[in-house]
Amino acid sequence: MKTHIILLGPPGAGKGTQGQLIGEKLNIPFISSGDALREEFGGNTEIAEKFKKYINAGLLVPDDVVEEFIETLLDKYNLEKGFIFDGFPRTVHQAGFIMDYLKAKNIPLDVVLYLSIPDEEVVKRISGRRICPKCGAVYNIYFNPPKNDNLCDKCGAKLVQRDDDKENVVEKRIKVYEKETAPLIEFFKEKQLLKEIDAVGSVESVQYRIQEVLNG
Ligand code: AP5
């Protein structure tokens, strides 16, 4: 069973949705750089303001800043039994950084799951996304609505829309993904770590495809 996992894919591909489910099923930490950066927003620190500026414009936080942040974040977890990384690495530089980090701690990387999905599906998914600001659960008003209108099924908090989910910012995020992150497909293919998953279809059917790869 593969338990040391990186999730790769465009914005809205379902990385967060699938990552949370795998994490719960395998009882391994699900670590999302996007969620961790957004959590920082809560504090009115200088660094939080800096993050906000990049994220709300659909740009990547610069490698040096984000790598330091991710290192501190990862140090809080025991990664030996496994992990699921969502949202990082996101540039070739970050990929080198993560590979070095794992190697230094003698922790393997088993597989990079590339969730592949067409752009038009991305826009549909993102425009309907609502998130729980309290527990991080992700919903979609079209595909996966909460049971009670606009309230989180898990903790009852009022759901919100992410600032970077507005249409003009989404377009920018897709462009940034194609330029900065898509080269990682080739990077991990060369290392024979990449497995492509068709991410179109229901949450359950995508989860089934992922399980098959992890079991194999
Ligand atoms: P981040 O939070 O990582 O955003 P992202 O990569 O753009 O991915 P998303 O969270 O938008 O999508 P997802 O693939 O997780 O999809 P989800 O499961 O939610 O990053 C945000 C920003 O932070 C970046 O732009 C950058 O500024 C910064 N940042 C983060 N990491 C960084 C790094 N390493 N370096 C530099 N900057 C960094 O699903 C989307 C919607 O679709 C949901 O509504 C969901 O319910 C629905 N859905 C999911 N699966 C299905 C399905 N099968 N069918 C129908 N609907 C579905």
XYZ file of C-alpha atoms and ligand atoms in Angstrom:
273
model
C 0.000 0.000 0.000
C 1.345 3.414 -0.991
C 1.059 5.842 1.914
C 3.633 8.597 1.149
C 1.717 10.682 -1.352
C 1.900 14.016 -3.176
C -1.228 15.353 -4.916
C -0.701 17.369 -8.068
C -3.238 19.031 -10.343
C -4.792 22.332 -11.419
C -6.859 24.528 -9.096
C -10.213 22.888 -8.438
C -9.133 19.402 -9.574
C -10.313 17.964 -6.241
C -6.967 17.653 -4.436
C -8.371 18.910 -1.119
C -11.542 16.800 -1.397
C -9.696 13.589 -2.243
C -6.771 14.303 0.090
C -9.024 14.650 3.147
C -10.787 11.364 2.311
C -7.532 9.428 1.835
C -6.087 10.934 5.005
C -9.111 9.799 7.045
C -9.160 6.340 5.443
C -5.447 5.625 5.878
C -5.106 7.559 9.122
C -2.177 9.608 7.825
C -1.759 13.398 7.968
C -3.303 15.440 5.162
C -1.235 18.603 4.848
C -2.413 21.439 2.590
C -0.176 24.462 2.026
C -3.175 26.503 0.842
C -5.158 25.756 4.028
C -2.106 26.451 6.217
C -1.431 29.769 4.449
C -5.087 30.800 4.774
C -4.980 29.940 8.472
C -2.142 32.453 8.831
C -4.562 35.127 7.573
C -6.240 35.075 10.968
C -3.284 36.772 12.595
C -2.638 40.364 11.560
C 1.082 39.780 11.217
C 3.309 41.297 8.547
C 3.828 37.876 6.956
C 0.037 37.238 6.869
C -0.495 40.488 4.953
C 2.212 39.447 2.488
C 0.595 36.020 1.908
C -2.823 37.594 1.438
C -1.547 39.920 -1.296
C -0.183 37.047 -3.384
C -3.027 34.602 -2.807
C -5.864 37.035 -3.475
C -4.169 38.044 -6.738
C -3.891 34.389 -7.818
C -0.089 34.471 -7.678
C 2.245 32.028 -5.981
C 3.890 33.023 -2.723
C 7.636 33.267 -3.607
C 9.627 30.033 -3.211
C 11.986 31.248 -0.461
C 9.117 32.474 1.746
C 6.901 29.443 1.180
C 9.692 26.872 1.593
C 10.570 28.261 5.020
C 6.878 28.197 5.923
C 6.422 24.592 4.688
C 9.515 23.373 6.526
C 8.143 24.730 9.806
C 4.756 23.193 8.997
C 6.140 19.719 8.156
C 8.308 19.659 11.261
C 5.084 19.533 13.322
C 4.095 16.133 11.865
C 5.326 12.580 12.112
C 5.606 11.615 8.445
C 7.065 8.151 8.902
C 3.800 6.195 8.518
C 2.722 8.322 5.582
C 1.409 11.697 4.418
C -0.593 13.428 1.747
C 0.761 16.758 0.541
C -1.692 19.051 -1.241
C -0.597 22.312 -2.866
C 3.119 21.740 -2.627
C 5.488 21.350 -4.265
C 4.187 23.834 -6.793
C 7.351 24.805 -8.673
C 10.368 22.809 -9.783
C 12.401 24.619 -7.118
C 9.933 23.545 -4.399
C 10.034 19.961 -5.725
C 13.810 19.860 -5.216
C 13.334 21.315 -1.745
C 10.744 18.664 -0.759
C 12.792 15.786 -2.157
C 15.803 17.009 -0.139
C 13.671 17.466 3.001
C 12.339 13.885 2.826
C 15.732 12.413 1.974
C 17.385 14.141 4.940
C 14.769 12.567 7.248
C 14.966 9.164 5.536
C 11.287 9.300 4.577
C 10.229 7.805 1.221
C 7.966 9.286 -1.441
C 5.825 6.485 -2.956
C 3.704 8.216 -5.540
C 2.639 11.547 -7.062
C -1.038 11.441 -8.005
C -1.717 13.830 -10.865
C -5.448 14.665 -10.904
C -6.175 15.529 -14.491
C -9.228 17.612 -15.428
C -10.173 19.974 -18.311
C -10.196 23.781 -17.744
C -13.979 24.156 -18.251
C -14.653 21.655 -15.428
C -12.214 23.581 -13.194
C -14.187 26.813 -13.604
C -17.491 25.039 -12.824
C -16.107 23.398 -9.700
C -14.435 26.524 -8.359
C -17.407 28.830 -8.873
C -19.567 26.481 -6.756
C -17.037 25.827 -4.017
C -17.853 26.800 -0.438
C -15.543 26.091 2.483
C -15.953 25.834 6.216
C -13.736 28.493 7.853
C -13.774 26.492 11.103
C -12.951 22.861 10.208
C -11.821 23.196 6.563
C -14.513 20.918 5.052
C -15.097 21.586 1.338
C -18.515 21.652 -0.397
C -19.896 22.550 -3.781
C -23.316 24.139 -4.169
C -23.842 22.266 -7.482
C -22.133 18.902 -6.964
C -21.756 18.322 -3.246
C -24.056 20.699 -1.302
C -24.247 20.733 2.507
C -27.354 19.110 4.042
C -28.455 22.405 5.647
C -28.336 25.522 3.519
C -24.863 27.115 3.741
C -23.955 25.390 7.026
C -21.124 22.901 7.542
C -22.354 19.286 7.990
C -19.448 18.528 10.315
C -19.345 21.510 12.692
C -22.335 23.713 11.820
C -20.276 26.836 10.968
C -21.460 29.182 8.201
C -19.770 28.346 4.884
C -17.849 30.983 2.930
C -16.464 31.507 -0.572
C -12.699 31.946 -0.927
C -11.589 35.415 -2.100
C -9.381 33.828 -4.772
C -12.351 31.894 -6.206
C -13.632 34.986 -8.052
C -13.686 34.517 -11.831
C -10.841 36.895 -12.820
C -8.540 35.469 -10.116
C -9.366 31.876 -11.148
C -8.208 32.619 -14.714
C -4.929 33.952 -13.333
C -4.490 30.875 -11.101
C -4.967 28.551 -14.096
C -2.318 30.490 -16.070
C 0.103 30.398 -13.126
C -0.524 26.661 -12.739
C 0.276 26.025 -16.407
C 3.498 28.053 -16.271
C 4.871 27.182 -12.829
C 3.322 23.886 -11.707
C 2.547 21.843 -14.836
C 6.316 21.274 -15.462
C 6.231 19.071 -12.349
C 4.308 16.456 -14.353
C 7.446 15.815 -16.419
C 9.700 16.209 -13.358
C 7.965 13.369 -11.486
C 7.378 11.280 -14.625
C 11.143 11.153 -15.141
C 11.508 9.904 -11.576
C 8.841 7.239 -12.306
C 6.702 8.498 -9.464
C 3.806 9.961 -11.445
C 0.395 8.295 -11.762
C -2.275 10.113 -13.729
C -5.820 9.915 -12.357
C -8.833 10.916 -14.416
C -10.430 13.414 -11.982
C -13.692 13.830 -13.932
C -16.698 12.035 -12.438
C -18.201 11.766 -8.984
C -16.082 12.175 -5.830
C -16.620 8.446 -5.162
C -15.500 7.317 -8.612
C -12.327 9.447 -8.442
C -11.669 8.080 -4.938
C -12.030 4.528 -6.309
C -9.456 5.220 -9.066
C -7.046 6.622 -6.467
C -7.529 3.612 -4.170
C -6.670 1.267 -7.040
C -3.361 3.079 -7.605
C -2.541 3.164 -3.879
C -3.286 -0.573 -3.531
C -1.234 -1.492 -6.605
P -4.520 26.085 -2.829
O -5.426 26.220 -1.677
O -3.521 24.984 -2.843
O -5.408 26.096 -4.127
P -5.328 25.304 -5.509
O -4.158 24.453 -5.769
O -5.603 26.370 -6.488
O -6.383 24.231 -5.383
P -7.806 24.403 -4.907
O -7.854 24.432 -3.409
O -8.457 25.558 -5.626
O -8.512 23.114 -5.498
P -8.489 21.583 -5.103
O -7.800 20.830 -6.182
O -8.040 21.365 -3.695
O -10.030 21.283 -5.255
P -11.167 21.010 -4.150
O -11.026 19.663 -3.577
O -11.296 22.166 -3.217
O -3.669 27.423 -3.024
C -4.261 28.709 -2.973
C -3.184 29.769 -3.111
O -2.230 29.651 -2.019
C -2.317 29.703 -4.370
O -2.927 30.335 -5.462
C -1.038 30.411 -3.899
O -1.194 31.792 -3.912
C -0.899 29.948 -2.457
N -0.062 28.747 -2.302
C -0.457 27.547 -1.786
N 0.550 26.677 -1.800
C 1.612 27.323 -2.333
C 2.935 26.931 -2.636
N 3.372 25.689 -2.394
N 3.761 27.839 -3.216
C 3.337 29.090 -3.461
N 2.091 29.527 -3.197
C 1.225 28.652 -2.646
O -12.436 20.974 -5.135
C -12.890 22.135 -5.816
C -14.430 22.161 -5.822
O -14.905 21.058 -6.624
C -15.064 21.956 -4.433
O -16.223 22.736 -4.370
C -15.424 20.453 -4.383
O -16.519 20.207 -3.548
C -15.725 20.169 -5.845
N -15.377 18.804 -6.261
C -14.278 18.095 -5.885
N -14.273 16.889 -6.496
C -15.402 16.867 -7.288
C -15.961 15.896 -8.186
N -15.376 14.705 -8.409
N -17.104 16.216 -8.840
C -17.705 17.413 -8.632
N -17.222 18.371 -7.793
C -16.092 18.096 -7.136
